[in-house]
Amino acid sequence: MKILVVEDEKKVASFIKRGLEDDSNQVTLCYDGAEGLKRASSGEFDLVILDCMLPKKDGLAVLNELRDAGSKVPVLMLTAKADTTDVVSGLDAGADDYLVKPFAFAELQARVRALTRRSKQDRGAEILFADLRLDPVNHKVWRDQIEIVLTAKEYSLLAYMVRNAGNVLSRANIADNCWEYPFETFTNIIDVYINYLRKKVDGKFPTKLIHTVRGKGYILKES
Ligand code: CA
């Protein structure tokens, strides 16, 4: 995997680089937001690890410009505080996951593996459910022929729900399959994502597909 790390703290950056290289990735470092945006836009990376606080251009601005330009590269945000507002603005801007500093290297590795594995494995035939159509190669989604634009993380959550349509999915199931680390620490993030999906997938349509099962989780079904 080719990974771009945008982080101005040189110690942290080289710690991340060493560890990811041990996992047989190719790692490129850059130390400010302007350079980071330029490199991330090049389309040559499988994953971008992006710090929030950066000189020249902060991480959120980099992410916004990257997504505005149409890039779908998976982005893992690094944030200095577990402040939900920060995390939610990152996710709103199209981050696929986030990690709060300081973090254990194993945790970073697990998330990197989850993000890169998904971008490799999501290949194959179209997935259909009700009037939804998912294209696993290009991560595109249509409902009733209308294209719905999703971030990579929203896509993986929807794909998981479609593959398990008709089954109640607990937050733990969802965390396990779409995030691959213990869900206790970020259970509200799943609810945030379900809300994003609801707005995009069900918002304009009379038939709702995403349903809450009180006290249990969520289910995808036609009524
Ligand atoms: Ca920083």
Tab-separated table of C-alpha atoms and ligand atoms in Angstrom:
chain	number	residue	atom	x	y	z
A	1	MET	CA	0.000	0.000	0.000
A	2	LYS	CA	1.165	3.525	-0.738
A	3	ILE	CA	0.439	5.753	2.201
A	4	LEU	CA	0.846	9.525	2.535
A	5	VAL	CA	1.401	10.871	6.045
A	6	VAL	CA	0.826	14.622	6.551
A	7	GLU	CA	2.113	15.518	9.994
A	8	ASP	CA	4.321	18.443	11.013
A	9	GLU	CA	5.634	16.885	14.243
A	10	LYS	CA	8.665	15.168	12.802
A	11	LYS	CA	9.006	12.663	15.649
A	12	VAL	CA	5.409	11.509	15.316
A	13	ALA	CA	5.707	11.416	11.519
A	14	SER	CA	8.800	9.223	11.527
A	15	PHE	CA	7.342	6.967	14.230
A	16	ILE	CA	4.304	6.398	12.000
A	17	LYS	CA	6.496	5.899	8.924
A	18	ARG	CA	8.734	3.305	10.589
A	19	GLY	CA	5.803	1.330	11.927
A	20	LEU	CA	3.884	1.303	8.666
A	21	GLU	CA	6.974	0.311	6.721
A	22	ASP	CA	7.368	-2.679	9.060
A	23	ASP	CA	3.889	-3.621	7.887
A	24	SER	CA	5.321	-3.531	4.321
A	25	ASN	CA	3.733	-0.274	3.192
A	26	GLN	CA	5.432	2.436	1.168
A	27	VAL	CA	5.253	5.665	3.140
A	28	THR	CA	5.707	9.261	1.975
A	29	LEU	CA	5.914	12.068	4.527
A	30	CYS	CA	5.015	15.704	4.218
A	31	TYR	CA	5.098	18.327	6.897
A	32	ASP	CA	2.563	21.013	5.981
A	33	GLY	CA	-0.993	21.244	4.695
A	34	ALA	CA	-0.278	22.931	1.365
A	35	GLU	CA	2.253	20.297	0.328
A	36	GLY	CA	-0.016	17.591	1.789
A	37	LEU	CA	-2.951	18.692	-0.358
A	38	LYS	CA	-0.789	18.714	-3.470
A	39	ARG	CA	0.527	15.196	-2.824
A	40	ALA	CA	-2.843	13.789	-1.694
A	41	SER	CA	-4.507	15.119	-4.871
A	42	SER	CA	-2.023	13.285	-7.083
A	43	GLY	CA	-4.089	10.081	-6.928
A	44	GLU	CA	-1.008	7.944	-6.283
A	45	PHE	CA	-1.865	6.973	-2.672
A	46	ASP	CA	-4.102	4.231	-1.279
A	47	LEU	CA	-4.516	6.027	2.025
A	48	VAL	CA	-3.826	9.459	3.510
A	49	ILE	CA	-3.105	9.930	7.208
A	50	LEU	CA	-3.816	13.582	7.918
A	51	ASP	CA	-3.091	15.521	11.082
A	52	CYS	CA	-5.587	18.266	12.066
A	53	MET	CA	-3.143	20.917	13.241
A	54	LEU	CA	-0.761	21.706	10.392
A	55	PRO	CA	1.143	24.777	9.228
A	56	LYS	CA	0.090	26.611	6.016
A	57	LYS	CA	-3.277	24.823	5.777
A	58	ASP	CA	-4.999	22.868	8.537
A	59	GLY	CA	-6.091	19.274	8.101
A	60	LEU	CA	-9.778	20.072	7.839
A	61	ALA	CA	-9.159	22.590	5.033
A	62	VAL	CA	-6.977	20.048	3.234
A	63	LEU	CA	-9.714	17.429	3.536
A	64	ASN	CA	-12.436	19.827	2.356
A	65	GLU	CA	-10.451	20.827	-0.720
A	66	LEU	CA	-9.545	17.234	-1.460
A	67	ARG	CA	-13.178	16.088	-1.351
A	68	ASP	CA	-14.387	19.171	-3.269
A	69	ALA	CA	-11.978	18.194	-6.009
A	70	GLY	CA	-13.662	14.761	-6.130
A	71	SER	CA	-10.932	12.656	-4.520
A	72	LYS	CA	-12.207	9.510	-2.824
A	73	VAL	CA	-8.906	8.419	-1.315
A	74	PRO	CA	-9.514	7.012	2.204
A	75	VAL	CA	-8.457	9.564	4.841
A	76	LEU	CA	-7.604	8.802	8.459
A	77	MET	CA	-7.565	11.999	10.539
A	78	LEU	CA	-5.306	12.443	13.545
A	79	THR	CA	-6.662	14.763	16.195
A	80	ALA	CA	-5.106	16.068	19.371
A	81	LYS	CA	-8.294	16.049	21.409
A	82	ALA	CA	-11.219	13.703	21.754
A	83	ASP	CA	-13.499	16.688	21.214
A	84	THR	CA	-16.628	15.398	19.476
A	85	THR	CA	-17.099	18.656	17.557
A	86	ASP	CA	-13.665	18.234	16.020
A	87	VAL	CA	-14.270	14.619	15.185
A	88	VAL	CA	-17.699	15.283	13.699
A	89	SER	CA	-16.429	18.171	11.530
A	90	GLY	CA	-13.734	15.836	10.247
A	91	LEU	CA	-16.260	13.137	9.429
A	92	ASP	CA	-18.584	15.736	7.887
A	93	ALA	CA	-15.759	16.872	5.663
A	94	GLY	CA	-15.360	13.299	4.419
A	95	ALA	CA	-12.779	11.678	6.683
A	96	ASP	CA	-13.148	7.896	6.817
A	97	ASP	CA	-11.883	7.433	10.317
A	98	TYR	CA	-10.017	9.274	13.033
A	99	LEU	CA	-7.557	8.588	15.779
A	100	VAL	CA	-6.994	10.665	18.919
A	101	LYS	CA	-3.390	11.427	19.918
A	102	PRO	CA	-1.530	9.978	21.663
A	103	PHE	CA	-2.355	6.562	20.248
A	104	ALA	CA	-0.813	3.123	20.534
A	105	PHE	CA	0.818	2.011	17.330
A	106	ALA	CA	-1.227	-1.202	17.254
A	107	GLU	CA	-4.366	0.901	17.120
A	108	LEU	CA	-3.104	2.878	14.147
A	109	GLN	CA	-2.092	-0.329	12.380
A	110	ALA	CA	-5.518	-1.871	12.936
A	111	ARG	CA	-7.257	1.132	11.412
A	112	VAL	CA	-4.882	1.365	8.497
A	113	ARG	CA	-5.416	-2.326	7.775
A	114	ALA	CA	-9.189	-1.906	7.979
A	115	LEU	CA	-9.204	1.061	5.588
A	116	THR	CA	-6.795	-0.421	3.063
A	117	ARG	CA	-8.285	-3.911	3.173
A	118	ARG	CA	-11.697	-2.545	2.441
A	119	SER	CA	-10.529	-0.533	-0.520
A	120	LYS	CA	-8.969	-3.723	-1.965
A	121	GLN	CA	-11.676	-6.251	-1.142
A	122	ASP	CA	-14.701	-4.232	-2.221
A	123	ARG	CA	-14.536	-5.507	-5.755
A	124	GLY	CA	-16.980	-7.667	-7.633
A	125	ALA	CA	-20.522	-7.803	-8.960
A	126	GLU	CA	-23.129	-5.139	-8.264
A	127	ILE	CA	-25.129	-5.501	-5.069
A	128	LEU	CA	-28.872	-4.969	-5.258
A	129	PHE	CA	-31.473	-4.392	-2.590
A	130	ALA	CA	-34.971	-2.969	-3.144
A	131	ASP	CA	-34.365	-0.005	-5.500
A	132	LEU	CA	-30.757	0.377	-4.304
A	133	ARG	CA	-27.845	-0.537	-6.539
A	134	LEU	CA	-24.233	-0.595	-5.322
A	135	ASP	CA	-21.207	-0.707	-7.580
A	136	PRO	CA	-18.400	-2.214	-5.457
A	137	VAL	CA	-15.680	-1.350	-7.972
A	138	ASN	CA	-16.254	2.389	-8.057
A	139	HIS	CA	-18.098	2.682	-4.728
A	140	LYS	CA	-21.077	4.255	-6.444
A	141	VAL	CA	-24.653	3.974	-5.251
A	142	TRP	CA	-27.958	4.618	-6.964
A	143	ARG	CA	-31.444	4.585	-5.605
A	144	ASP	CA	-34.236	4.462	-8.148
A	145	GLN	CA	-31.621	5.379	-10.834
A	146	ILE	CA	-30.572	8.521	-8.942
A	147	GLU	CA	-26.924	8.552	-7.916
A	148	ILE	CA	-26.259	9.003	-4.186
A	149	VAL	CA	-22.804	10.336	-3.414
A	150	LEU	CA	-21.282	8.673	-0.333
A	151	THR	CA	-17.916	8.933	1.400
A	152	ALA	CA	-15.823	5.762	1.559
A	153	LYS	CA	-16.910	5.064	5.134
A	154	GLU	CA	-20.590	5.670	4.405
A	155	TYR	CA	-20.257	3.329	1.445
A	156	SER	CA	-18.733	0.557	3.528
A	157	LEU	CA	-21.467	0.911	6.162
A	158	LEU	CA	-24.221	0.801	3.534
A	159	ALA	CA	-22.578	-2.162	1.755
A	160	TYR	CA	-22.430	-4.027	5.066
A	161	MET	CA	-26.108	-3.295	5.738
A	162	VAL	CA	-27.142	-4.369	2.242
A	163	ARG	CA	-25.172	-7.620	2.505
A	164	ASN	CA	-27.009	-8.290	5.776
A	165	ALA	CA	-30.400	-6.893	4.793
A	166	GLY	CA	-33.260	-8.148	6.965
A	167	ASN	CA	-30.994	-8.824	9.945
A	168	VAL	CA	-30.816	-6.627	13.017
A	169	LEU	CA	-27.269	-5.270	13.251
A	170	SER	CA	-26.069	-4.214	16.672
A	171	ARG	CA	-23.619	-1.328	17.057
A	172	ALA	CA	-21.057	-3.947	18.062
A	173	ASN	CA	-21.646	-5.864	14.789
A	174	ILE	CA	-21.312	-2.649	12.814
A	175	ALA	CA	-18.183	-1.560	14.694
A	176	ASP	CA	-16.641	-4.949	14.192
A	177	ASN	CA	-17.263	-5.075	10.470
A	178	CYS	CA	-16.893	-1.474	9.417
A	179	TRP	CA	-14.351	-0.171	11.925
A	180	GLU	CA	-12.719	-3.313	13.281
A	181	TYR	CA	-11.900	-2.047	16.720
A	182	PRO	CA	-13.816	-2.021	20.027
A	183	PHE	CA	-16.957	0.043	19.700
A	184	GLU	CA	-17.372	1.187	23.304
A	185	THR	CA	-15.150	4.180	22.663
A	186	PHE	CA	-17.038	5.543	19.715
A	187	THR	CA	-20.563	4.171	19.751
A	188	ASN	CA	-21.941	7.665	18.993
A	189	ILE	CA	-19.914	7.731	15.780
A	190	ILE	CA	-21.984	4.839	14.453
A	191	ASP	CA	-25.168	6.783	15.167
A	192	VAL	CA	-23.651	9.816	13.439
A	193	TYR	CA	-22.915	7.697	10.375
A	194	ILE	CA	-26.353	6.079	10.348
A	195	ASN	CA	-27.812	9.592	10.343
A	196	TYR	CA	-25.642	10.611	7.380
A	197	LEU	CA	-26.782	7.522	5.510
A	198	ARG	CA	-30.421	8.103	6.380
A	199	LYS	CA	-30.300	11.627	5.009
A	200	LYS	CA	-28.674	10.509	1.794
A	201	VAL	CA	-30.342	7.137	1.209
A	202	ASP	CA	-33.829	7.671	2.638
A	203	GLY	CA	-34.143	11.468	2.776
A	204	LYS	CA	-36.044	12.152	-0.428
A	205	PHE	CA	-37.717	8.774	-0.809
A	206	PRO	CA	-41.156	7.803	0.527
A	207	THR	CA	-40.063	4.227	1.356
A	208	LYS	CA	-37.531	4.234	4.204
A	209	LEU	CA	-34.958	1.442	4.170
A	210	ILE	CA	-32.900	2.139	7.292
A	211	HIS	CA	-34.779	1.416	10.501
A	212	THR	CA	-33.869	1.646	14.180
A	213	VAL	CA	-34.629	-1.374	16.341
A	214	ARG	CA	-34.945	0.098	19.793
A	215	GLY	CA	-32.360	-1.168	22.239
A	216	LYS	CA	-30.844	-3.471	19.608
A	217	GLY	CA	-29.425	-1.587	16.669
A	218	TYR	CA	-30.336	-1.057	13.042
A	219	ILE	CA	-31.900	-3.009	10.211
A	220	LEU	CA	-32.147	-2.492	6.476
A	221	LYS	CA	-35.569	-3.547	5.188
A	222	GLU	CA	-38.302	-2.336	2.873
A	223	SER	CA	-40.995	-1.628	5.453
B	1	CA	CA	0.383	18.765	14.033
